[in-house]
XYZ file of C-alpha atoms in Angstrom:
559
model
C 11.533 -6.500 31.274
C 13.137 -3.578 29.830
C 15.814 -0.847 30.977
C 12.943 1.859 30.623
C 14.927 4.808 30.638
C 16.880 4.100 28.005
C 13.886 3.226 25.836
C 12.373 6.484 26.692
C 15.851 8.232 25.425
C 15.848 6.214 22.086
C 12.121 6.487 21.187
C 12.355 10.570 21.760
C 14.917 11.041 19.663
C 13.173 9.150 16.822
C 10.046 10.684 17.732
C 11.659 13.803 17.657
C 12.331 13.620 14.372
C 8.654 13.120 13.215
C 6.372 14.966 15.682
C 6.913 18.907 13.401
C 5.786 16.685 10.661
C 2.610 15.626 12.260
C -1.004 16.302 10.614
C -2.073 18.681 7.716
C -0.509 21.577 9.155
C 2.762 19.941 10.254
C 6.009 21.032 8.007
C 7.688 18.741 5.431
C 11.210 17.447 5.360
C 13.766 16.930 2.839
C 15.584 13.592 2.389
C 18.517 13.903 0.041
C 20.767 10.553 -0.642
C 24.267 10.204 -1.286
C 23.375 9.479 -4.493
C 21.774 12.849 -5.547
C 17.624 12.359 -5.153
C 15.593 14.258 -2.974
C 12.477 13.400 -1.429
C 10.305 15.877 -0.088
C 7.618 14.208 2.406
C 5.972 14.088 5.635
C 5.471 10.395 6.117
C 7.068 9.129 9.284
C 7.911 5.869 7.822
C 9.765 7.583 4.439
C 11.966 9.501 7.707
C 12.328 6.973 9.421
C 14.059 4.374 6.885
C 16.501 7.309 6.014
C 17.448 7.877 9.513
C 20.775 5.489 10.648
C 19.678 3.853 14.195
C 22.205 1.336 15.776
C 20.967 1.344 18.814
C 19.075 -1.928 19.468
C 16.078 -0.699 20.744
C 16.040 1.864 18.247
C 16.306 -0.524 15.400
C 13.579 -3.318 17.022
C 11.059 0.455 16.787
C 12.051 1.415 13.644
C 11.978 -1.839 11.777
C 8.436 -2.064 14.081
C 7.321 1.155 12.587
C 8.153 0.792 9.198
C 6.433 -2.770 8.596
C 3.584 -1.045 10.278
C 3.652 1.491 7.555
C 3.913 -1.117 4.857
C 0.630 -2.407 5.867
C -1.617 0.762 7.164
C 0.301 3.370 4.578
C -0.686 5.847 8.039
C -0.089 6.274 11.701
C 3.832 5.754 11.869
C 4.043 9.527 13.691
C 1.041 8.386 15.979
C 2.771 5.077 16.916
C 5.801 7.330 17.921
C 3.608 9.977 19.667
C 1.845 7.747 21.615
C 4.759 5.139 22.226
C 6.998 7.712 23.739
C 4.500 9.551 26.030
C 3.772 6.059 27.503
C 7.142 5.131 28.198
C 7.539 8.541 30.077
C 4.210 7.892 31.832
C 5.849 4.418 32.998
C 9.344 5.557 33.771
C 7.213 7.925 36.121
C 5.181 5.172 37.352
C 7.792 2.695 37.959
C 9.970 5.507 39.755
C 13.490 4.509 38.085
C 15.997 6.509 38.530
C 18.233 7.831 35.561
C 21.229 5.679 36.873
C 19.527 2.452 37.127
C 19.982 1.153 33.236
C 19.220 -2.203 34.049
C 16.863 -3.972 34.921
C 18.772 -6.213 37.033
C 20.039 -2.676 38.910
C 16.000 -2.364 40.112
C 15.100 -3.015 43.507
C 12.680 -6.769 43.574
C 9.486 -4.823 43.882
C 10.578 -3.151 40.952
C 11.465 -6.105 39.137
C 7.787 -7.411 39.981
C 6.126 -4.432 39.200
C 7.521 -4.227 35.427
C 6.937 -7.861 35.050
C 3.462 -7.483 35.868
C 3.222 -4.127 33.930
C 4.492 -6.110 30.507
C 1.849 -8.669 31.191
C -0.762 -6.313 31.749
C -0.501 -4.059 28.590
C -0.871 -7.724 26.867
C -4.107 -7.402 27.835
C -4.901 -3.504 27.118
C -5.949 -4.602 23.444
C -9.242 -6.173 23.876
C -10.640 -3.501 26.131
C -9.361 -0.699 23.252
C -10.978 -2.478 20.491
C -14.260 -2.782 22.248
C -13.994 0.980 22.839
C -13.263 1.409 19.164
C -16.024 -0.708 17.709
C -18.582 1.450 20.184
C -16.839 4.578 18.472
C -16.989 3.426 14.749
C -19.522 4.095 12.303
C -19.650 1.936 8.974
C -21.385 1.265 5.831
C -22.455 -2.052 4.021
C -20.595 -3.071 0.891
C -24.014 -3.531 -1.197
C -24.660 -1.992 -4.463
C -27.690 -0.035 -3.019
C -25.282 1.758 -0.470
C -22.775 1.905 -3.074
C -23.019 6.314 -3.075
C -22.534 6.158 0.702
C -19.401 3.920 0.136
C -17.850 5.887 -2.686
C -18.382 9.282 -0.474
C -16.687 7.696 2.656
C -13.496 6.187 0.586
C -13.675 9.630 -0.677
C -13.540 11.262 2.813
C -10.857 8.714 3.818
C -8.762 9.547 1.083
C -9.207 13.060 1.393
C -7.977 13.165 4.831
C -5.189 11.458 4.103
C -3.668 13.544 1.522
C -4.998 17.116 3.725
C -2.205 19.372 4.148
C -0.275 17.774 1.924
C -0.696 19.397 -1.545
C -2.928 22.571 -1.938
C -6.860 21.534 -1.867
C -7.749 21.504 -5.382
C -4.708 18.880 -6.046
C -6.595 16.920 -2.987
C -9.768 16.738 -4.914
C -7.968 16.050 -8.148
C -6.162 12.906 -6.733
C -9.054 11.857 -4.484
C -11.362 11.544 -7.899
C -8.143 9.309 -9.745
C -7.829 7.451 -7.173
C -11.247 6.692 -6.947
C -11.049 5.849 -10.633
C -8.359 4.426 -10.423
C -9.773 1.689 -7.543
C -13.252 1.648 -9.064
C -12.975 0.581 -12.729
C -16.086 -0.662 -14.550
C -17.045 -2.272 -10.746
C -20.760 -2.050 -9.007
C -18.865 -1.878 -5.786
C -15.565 -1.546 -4.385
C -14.037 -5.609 -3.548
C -10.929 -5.948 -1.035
C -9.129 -8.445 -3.480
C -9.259 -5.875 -6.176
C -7.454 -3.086 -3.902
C -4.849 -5.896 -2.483
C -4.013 -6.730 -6.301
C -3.622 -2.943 -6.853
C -1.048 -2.094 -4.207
C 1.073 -5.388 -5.140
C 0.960 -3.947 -8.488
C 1.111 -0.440 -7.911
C 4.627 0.154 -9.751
C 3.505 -1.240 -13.136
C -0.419 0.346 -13.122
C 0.629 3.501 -12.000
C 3.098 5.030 -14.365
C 5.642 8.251 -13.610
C 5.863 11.165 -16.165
C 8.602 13.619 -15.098
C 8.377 17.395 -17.111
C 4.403 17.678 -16.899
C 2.349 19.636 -15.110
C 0.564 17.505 -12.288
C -3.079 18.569 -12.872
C -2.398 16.466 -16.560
C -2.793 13.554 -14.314
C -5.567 11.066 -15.170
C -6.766 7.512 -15.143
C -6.600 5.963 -18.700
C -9.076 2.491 -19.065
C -6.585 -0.964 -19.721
C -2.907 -1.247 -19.006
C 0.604 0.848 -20.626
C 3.184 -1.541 -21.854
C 6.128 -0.090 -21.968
C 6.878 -1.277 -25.714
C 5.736 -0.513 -28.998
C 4.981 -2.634 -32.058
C 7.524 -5.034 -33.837
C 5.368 -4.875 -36.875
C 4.344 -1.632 -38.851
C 0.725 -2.643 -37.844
C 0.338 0.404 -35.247
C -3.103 -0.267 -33.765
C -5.211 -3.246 -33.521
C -8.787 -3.130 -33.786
C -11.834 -5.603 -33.785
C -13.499 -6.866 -37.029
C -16.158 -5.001 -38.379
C -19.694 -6.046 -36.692
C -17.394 -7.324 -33.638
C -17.038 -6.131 -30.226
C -13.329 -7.605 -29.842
C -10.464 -9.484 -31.102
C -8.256 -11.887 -30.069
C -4.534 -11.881 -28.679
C -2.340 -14.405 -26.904
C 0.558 -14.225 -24.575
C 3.357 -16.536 -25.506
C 6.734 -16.862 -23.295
C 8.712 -18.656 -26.668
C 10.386 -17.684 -29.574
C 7.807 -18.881 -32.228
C 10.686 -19.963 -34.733
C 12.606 -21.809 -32.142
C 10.363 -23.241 -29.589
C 13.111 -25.512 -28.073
C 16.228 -23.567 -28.461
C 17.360 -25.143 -24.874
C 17.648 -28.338 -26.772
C 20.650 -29.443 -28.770
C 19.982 -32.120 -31.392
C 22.867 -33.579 -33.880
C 21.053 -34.947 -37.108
C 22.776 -37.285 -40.307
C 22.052 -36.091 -43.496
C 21.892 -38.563 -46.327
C 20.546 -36.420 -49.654
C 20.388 -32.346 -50.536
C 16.568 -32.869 -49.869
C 17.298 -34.002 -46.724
C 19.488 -31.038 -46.290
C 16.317 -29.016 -47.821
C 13.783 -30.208 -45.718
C 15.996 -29.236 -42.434
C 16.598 -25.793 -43.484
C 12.864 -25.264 -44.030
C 11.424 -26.536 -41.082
C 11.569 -23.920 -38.653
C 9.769 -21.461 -41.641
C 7.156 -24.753 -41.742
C 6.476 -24.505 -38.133
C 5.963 -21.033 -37.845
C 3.878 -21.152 -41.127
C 1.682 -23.980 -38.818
C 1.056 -21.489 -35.593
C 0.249 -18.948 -37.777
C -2.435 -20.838 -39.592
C -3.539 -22.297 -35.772
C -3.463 -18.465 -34.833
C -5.706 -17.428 -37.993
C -7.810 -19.934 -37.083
C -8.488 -19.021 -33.664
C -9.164 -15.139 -34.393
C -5.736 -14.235 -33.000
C -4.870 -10.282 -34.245
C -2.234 -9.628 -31.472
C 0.798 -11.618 -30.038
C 2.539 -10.191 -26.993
C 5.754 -11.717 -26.234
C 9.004 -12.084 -23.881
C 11.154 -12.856 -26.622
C 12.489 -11.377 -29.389
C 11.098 -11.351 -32.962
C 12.905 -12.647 -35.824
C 12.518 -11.604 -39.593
C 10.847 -14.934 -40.702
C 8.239 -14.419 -37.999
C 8.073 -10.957 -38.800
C 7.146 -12.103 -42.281
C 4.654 -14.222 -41.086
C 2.893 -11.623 -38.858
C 2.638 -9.247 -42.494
C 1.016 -12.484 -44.188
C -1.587 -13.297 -42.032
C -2.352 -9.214 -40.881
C -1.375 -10.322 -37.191
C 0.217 -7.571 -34.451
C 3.615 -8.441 -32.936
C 5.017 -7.036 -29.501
C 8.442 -8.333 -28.248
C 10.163 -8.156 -25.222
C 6.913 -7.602 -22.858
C 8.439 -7.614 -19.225
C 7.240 -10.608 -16.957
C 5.528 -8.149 -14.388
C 3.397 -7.180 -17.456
C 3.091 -10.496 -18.625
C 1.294 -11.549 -15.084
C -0.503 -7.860 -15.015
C -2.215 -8.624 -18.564
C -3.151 -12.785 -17.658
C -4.641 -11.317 -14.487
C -7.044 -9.236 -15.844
C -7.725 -11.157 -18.914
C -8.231 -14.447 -17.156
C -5.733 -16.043 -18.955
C -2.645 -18.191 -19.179
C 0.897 -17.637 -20.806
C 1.401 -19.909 -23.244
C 5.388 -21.562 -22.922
C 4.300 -24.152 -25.482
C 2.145 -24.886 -28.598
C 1.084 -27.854 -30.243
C 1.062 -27.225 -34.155
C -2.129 -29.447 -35.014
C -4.998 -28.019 -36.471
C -7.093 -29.398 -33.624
C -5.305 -27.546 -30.832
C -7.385 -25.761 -28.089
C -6.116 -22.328 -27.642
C -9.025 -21.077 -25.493
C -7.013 -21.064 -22.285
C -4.280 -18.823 -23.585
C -6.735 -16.793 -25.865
C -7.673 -12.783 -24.112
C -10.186 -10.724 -25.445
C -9.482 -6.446 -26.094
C -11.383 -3.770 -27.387
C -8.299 -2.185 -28.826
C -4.491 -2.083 -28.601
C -2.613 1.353 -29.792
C 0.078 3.356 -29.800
C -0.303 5.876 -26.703
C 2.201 9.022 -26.362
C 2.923 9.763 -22.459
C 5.806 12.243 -22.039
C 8.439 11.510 -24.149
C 7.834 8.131 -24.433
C 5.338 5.462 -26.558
C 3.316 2.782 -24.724
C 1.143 -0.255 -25.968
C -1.864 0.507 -24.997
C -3.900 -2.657 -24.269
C -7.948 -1.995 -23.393
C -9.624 -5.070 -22.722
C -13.039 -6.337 -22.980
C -15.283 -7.305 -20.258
C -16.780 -10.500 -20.579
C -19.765 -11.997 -18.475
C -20.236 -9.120 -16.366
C -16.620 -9.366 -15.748
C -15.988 -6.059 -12.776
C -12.144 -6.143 -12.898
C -11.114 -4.529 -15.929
C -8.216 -2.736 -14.939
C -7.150 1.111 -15.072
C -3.862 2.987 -15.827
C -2.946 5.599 -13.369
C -0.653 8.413 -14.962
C 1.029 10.489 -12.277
C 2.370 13.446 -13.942
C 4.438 15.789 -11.845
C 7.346 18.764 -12.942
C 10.347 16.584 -11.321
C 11.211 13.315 -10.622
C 11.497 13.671 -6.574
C 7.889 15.382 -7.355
C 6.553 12.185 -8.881
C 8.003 10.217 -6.248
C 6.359 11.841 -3.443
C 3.172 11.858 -5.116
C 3.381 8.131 -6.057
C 4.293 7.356 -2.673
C 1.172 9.647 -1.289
C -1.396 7.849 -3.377
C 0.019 4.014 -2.647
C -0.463 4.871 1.183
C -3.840 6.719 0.710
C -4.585 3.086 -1.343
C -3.260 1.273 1.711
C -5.348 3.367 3.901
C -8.566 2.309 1.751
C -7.159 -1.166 2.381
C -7.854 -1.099 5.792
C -11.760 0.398 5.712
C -12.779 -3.137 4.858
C -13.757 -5.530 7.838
C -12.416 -9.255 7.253
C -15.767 -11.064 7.350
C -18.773 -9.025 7.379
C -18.422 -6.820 4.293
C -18.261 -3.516 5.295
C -16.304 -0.198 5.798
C -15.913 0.586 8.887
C -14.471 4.253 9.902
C -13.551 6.105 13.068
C -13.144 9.834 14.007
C -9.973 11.796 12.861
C -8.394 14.929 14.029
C -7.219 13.198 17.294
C -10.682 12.061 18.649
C -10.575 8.682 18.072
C -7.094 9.225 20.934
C -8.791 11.186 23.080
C -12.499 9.429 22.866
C -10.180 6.236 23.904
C -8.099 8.036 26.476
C -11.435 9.084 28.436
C -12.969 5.535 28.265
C -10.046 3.678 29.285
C -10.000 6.223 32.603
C -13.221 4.880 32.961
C -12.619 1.326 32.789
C -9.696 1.388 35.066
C -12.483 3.152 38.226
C -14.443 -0.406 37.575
C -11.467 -2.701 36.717
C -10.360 -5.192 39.411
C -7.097 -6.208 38.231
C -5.153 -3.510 39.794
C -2.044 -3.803 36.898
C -4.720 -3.790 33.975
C -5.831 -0.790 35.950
C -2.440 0.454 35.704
C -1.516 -0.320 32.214
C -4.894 1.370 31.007
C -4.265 4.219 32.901
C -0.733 5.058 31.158
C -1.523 4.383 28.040
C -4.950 6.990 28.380
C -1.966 9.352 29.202
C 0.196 8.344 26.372
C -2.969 8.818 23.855
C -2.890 12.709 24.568
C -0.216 13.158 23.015
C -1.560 13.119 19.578
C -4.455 15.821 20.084
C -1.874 17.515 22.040
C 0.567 17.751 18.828
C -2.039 18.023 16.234
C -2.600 21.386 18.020
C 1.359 22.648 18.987
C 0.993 22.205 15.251
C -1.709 24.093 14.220
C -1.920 27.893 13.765
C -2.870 28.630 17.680
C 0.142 26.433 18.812
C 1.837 29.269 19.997
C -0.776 31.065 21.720
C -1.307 30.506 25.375
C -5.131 31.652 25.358
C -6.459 28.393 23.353
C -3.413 25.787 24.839
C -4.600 22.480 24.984
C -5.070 21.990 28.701
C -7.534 24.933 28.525
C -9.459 22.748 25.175
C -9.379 19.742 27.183
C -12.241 20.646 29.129
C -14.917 21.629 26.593
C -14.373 18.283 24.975
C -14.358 16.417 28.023
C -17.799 18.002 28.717
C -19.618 16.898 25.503
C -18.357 13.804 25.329
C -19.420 12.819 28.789
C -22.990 14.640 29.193
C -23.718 14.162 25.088
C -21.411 11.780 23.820
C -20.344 14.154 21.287
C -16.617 13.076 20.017
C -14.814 16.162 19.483
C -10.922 16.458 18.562
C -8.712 19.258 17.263
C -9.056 21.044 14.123
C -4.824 20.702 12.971
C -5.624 24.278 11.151
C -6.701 26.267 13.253
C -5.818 24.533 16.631
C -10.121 24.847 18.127
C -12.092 22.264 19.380
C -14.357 20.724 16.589
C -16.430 18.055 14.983
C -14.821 15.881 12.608
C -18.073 13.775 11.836
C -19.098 17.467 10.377
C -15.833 18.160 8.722
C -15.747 14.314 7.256
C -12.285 13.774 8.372
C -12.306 10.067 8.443
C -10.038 7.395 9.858
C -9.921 3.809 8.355
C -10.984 1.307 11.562
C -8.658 -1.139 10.815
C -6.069 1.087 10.204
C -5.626 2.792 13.931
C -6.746 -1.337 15.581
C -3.593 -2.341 13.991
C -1.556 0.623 14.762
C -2.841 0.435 18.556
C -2.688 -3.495 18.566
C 1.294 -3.296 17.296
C 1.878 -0.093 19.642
C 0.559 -2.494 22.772
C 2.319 -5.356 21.833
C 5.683 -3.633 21.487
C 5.536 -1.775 25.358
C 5.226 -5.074 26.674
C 8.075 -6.606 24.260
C 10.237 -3.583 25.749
C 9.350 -3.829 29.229
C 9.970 -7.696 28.919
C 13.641 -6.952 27.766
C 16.246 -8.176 30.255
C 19.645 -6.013 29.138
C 21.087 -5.738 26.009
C 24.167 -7.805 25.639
C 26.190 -7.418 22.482
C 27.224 -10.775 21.044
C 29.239 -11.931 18.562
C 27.575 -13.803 15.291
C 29.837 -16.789 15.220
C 29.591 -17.418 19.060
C 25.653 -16.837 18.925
C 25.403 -19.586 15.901
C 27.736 -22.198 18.106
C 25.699 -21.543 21.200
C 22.554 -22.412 19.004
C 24.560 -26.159 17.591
């Protein structure tokens, strides 16, 4: 159970924070931390983490909100919309007055009622996602339907970033990103996207002081080093297609530099053969190296002047100090493993350590010099990975944009079904709210359960509220001769007699067609945000008081 009033108080305030932000027309806002950086953005969740909540029930909806983000990269301002509206609709319902905090103040029928009610909206989900899967529309991950897939990620994408930046920026970042998620691949694979987001700080790289339409998608991966040795670009053998390289986590001249070993010297040859051993060693690898078509070694250590030496004898690329994020970013793609040891006979199989490229250069980006690493695709290998370079004329300018792209790649994320490899979509532009509102009216003149009824019918309410913003928002917001109660109509009309979905066009505030428009939703993306949005009513209303206790009490009570 929940004190409902006071969860209606906390989520407006948070909400109230969001909803001028909301859809392609909505206005930006400007974070600026204590310690100097600004952020300009729109994204609810990028708000919502800079706003200070103590409040408990504020805090349990933000923290809800913002791991919501994390996942869809969307929807944080509908989750808010929608959330509040329904906890008005069931303060209304439940007919609790503005002194009654607690739940234990509420008459029994009361009690019952919001018991029942919290149980009930448990059950809410599996009637909206049957309504959803009637209202989606998808396409089949095959190669032959691979130009309908690339146009709807492209539609998907698009709406995402609408409003947001000017349109020809829009079309600009929708083609790098499809790049970007594409590659050398036949088709577009799930794994490849989920690799890209965890990775998303090292393959897409920053430049502050440029223009942002010098933005592209360059083929392999930027190291942020540059040679040790004065060979400044590595290139297969003449009549090849590649060379070799390997990554090695060790210092080639002192392999086991953890170990401490105290040796008794009899002669000056002993003394001679000591002092010469390391240089012996290293002399070994390199032959091994030589032998195995090694050109390039890419390293987390440092490099020292015998091995330097070495690398000039044998005509054999040296990069030091390779971060370990890079490290696991070039074995990925290459199919590889880092090598943390080496045995020094002749007969030693490399092959597991060994990566193929194409080339590996010196590449200029801003002010600064990169190790550029293409690789080579082997057996029809689809993965080869792509550099995104994000150029922008400021730093809080590159940050927004980062952070815009990431989400739009989250939102691709969730266009792929789990099981049945596909891309499934839904109506933007508020339909897919109001398509649901209408049908869940429906269900609850059939439904028998008379608190399912219930719980349906407030949270149709509560879904109005995004087509409802989406056009206070737009250009007619202000004017009383197209206000939303007079739209509501029209689109009730067609959807009922035609089954036309219609929503709100966030420009210009009219009724229209998104399906014409292609202003695309990702399926999974709004399930999840609806599924999370249910689940957290009935968490509220289950809420018995909020009773402040201390930490070191709490842990003793738990002992």
């Amino acid at each position: 159970m929940a004190v409902v009033n006071h969860a209606q108080k906390i989520v407006r305030e948070l909400k109230s924070f969001l909803k001028d932000t909301f859809g392609p027309n909505g206005l930006d806002v400007m974070l600026f931390s204590s310690s100097g950086n600004i952020l300009i953005t729109n994204y609810g969740s990028a708000i919502l983490k800079s706003v200070s909540v103590s409040d408990p029930v504020g805090r349990i909806v933000r923290e809800q909100v913002i791991s919501l983000s994390e996942v869809t990269g969307d929807g944080t301002t509908t989750f808010m919309l929608v959330l509040s509206e329904t906890l008005q609709e069931i303060s209304r319902s439940l007919k609790i007055s503005q002194e009654k905090q607690n739940v234990r103040e509420l008459m029994p029928e009361q009690k019952k009622s919001v018991v029942a009610l919290s149980k009930a909206f448990t059950k809410v989900e599996p009637v909206v996602s049957q309504i959803l899967q009637g209202l989606s529309t998808y396409v089949n991950l095959t190669p032959l339907h691979m130009p309908e897939s690339k146009l709807l990620i492209t539609n998907v994408i698009r709406t995402h970033l609408n409003g947001k930046y000017p349109d020809s920026i829009v079309i600009q970042f929708t083609e790098l990103l499809c790049t970007f998620i594409l590659g050398n691949s036949s088709t577009f694979e799930k794994e490849k996207i989920e690799y890209l987001i965890d990775s998303f700080s090292q393959m897409c790289l920053e430049v502050v002081g440029v223009p942002v339409t010098l933005s592209r998608v360059i083929p392999g991966i930027l190291v942020p080093r540059e040679f040790t040795t004065e060979f400044k670009r590595v290139l297969p053998d003449q009549g090849f297609n590649y060379f070799r390289f390997i990554v090695i986590q060790f210092q080639i001249d002192n392999p086991s530099r953890h170990l401490s070993t105290t040796l008794e010297l009899n002669s000056s040859s002993d003394l001679d053969t000591v002092l010469t051993l390391p240089a012996n060693n290293v002399h070994k690898m390199f032959r091994l190296f030589q032998k195995q078509g090694v050109k390039l070694i890419l390293s987390t250590e440092t490099v020292s002047n015998i091995v330097l030496h070495f690398c000039h004898q044998f005509k054999i690329a040296f990069v030091q100090m390779i971060p370990d994020e890079y490290v696991a970013l070039i074995c990925h793609y290459a199919k590889i493993q880092p090598a943390f040891e080496l045995g020094l006979e002749e007969a030693t199989d490399l092959e597991i350590y060994l990566g193929k490229s194409k080339s590996c250069k010196i590449e200029s980006v801003g002010n600064h010099g990169y190790c550029h690493l293409e690789f080579y695709s082997t057996n029809g290998c689809n993965s080869l990975p792509n550099q995104l370079v994000l150029c922008a004329p400021t730093r809080g300018l590159c940050q927004q944009n980062s952070i815009s792209l990431l989400n739009a790649l989250k939102c691709v994320r969730m266009l792929f079904s789990q099981n049945d490899g596909r891309l499934q979509v839904l109506p933007g532009g508020g339909t897919t709210e109001f398509v649901l509102s209408e049908e869940l009216k429906k269900y609850c003149r059939t439904c028998k359960n008379s608190k399912l009824s219930e719980a349906c019918s407030l949270f149709s309410t509560g879904l109005l509220a995004v087509p409802r913003q989406l056009h206070l928002n737009s250009q007619a917001g202000s004017s009383n001769k197209n206000n939303f109660i007079h739209l509501l109509p029209t689109m009730r009309d067609l959807w009922c007699k035609e089954q036309i979905p219609l929503g709100i066009n966030s420009i210009t505030g009219n009724v229209f067609n998104p399906a014409e428009a292609n202003i695309l939703e990702p399926f999974h993306g709004k399930q999840f945000v609806f599924s999370n949005l249910l689940q957290l009513i009935a968490q509220l209303l289950r809420v018995d008081g909020i009773v402040r206790v201390k930490g070191r009490l709490a842990t003793e009570s738990l002992t």
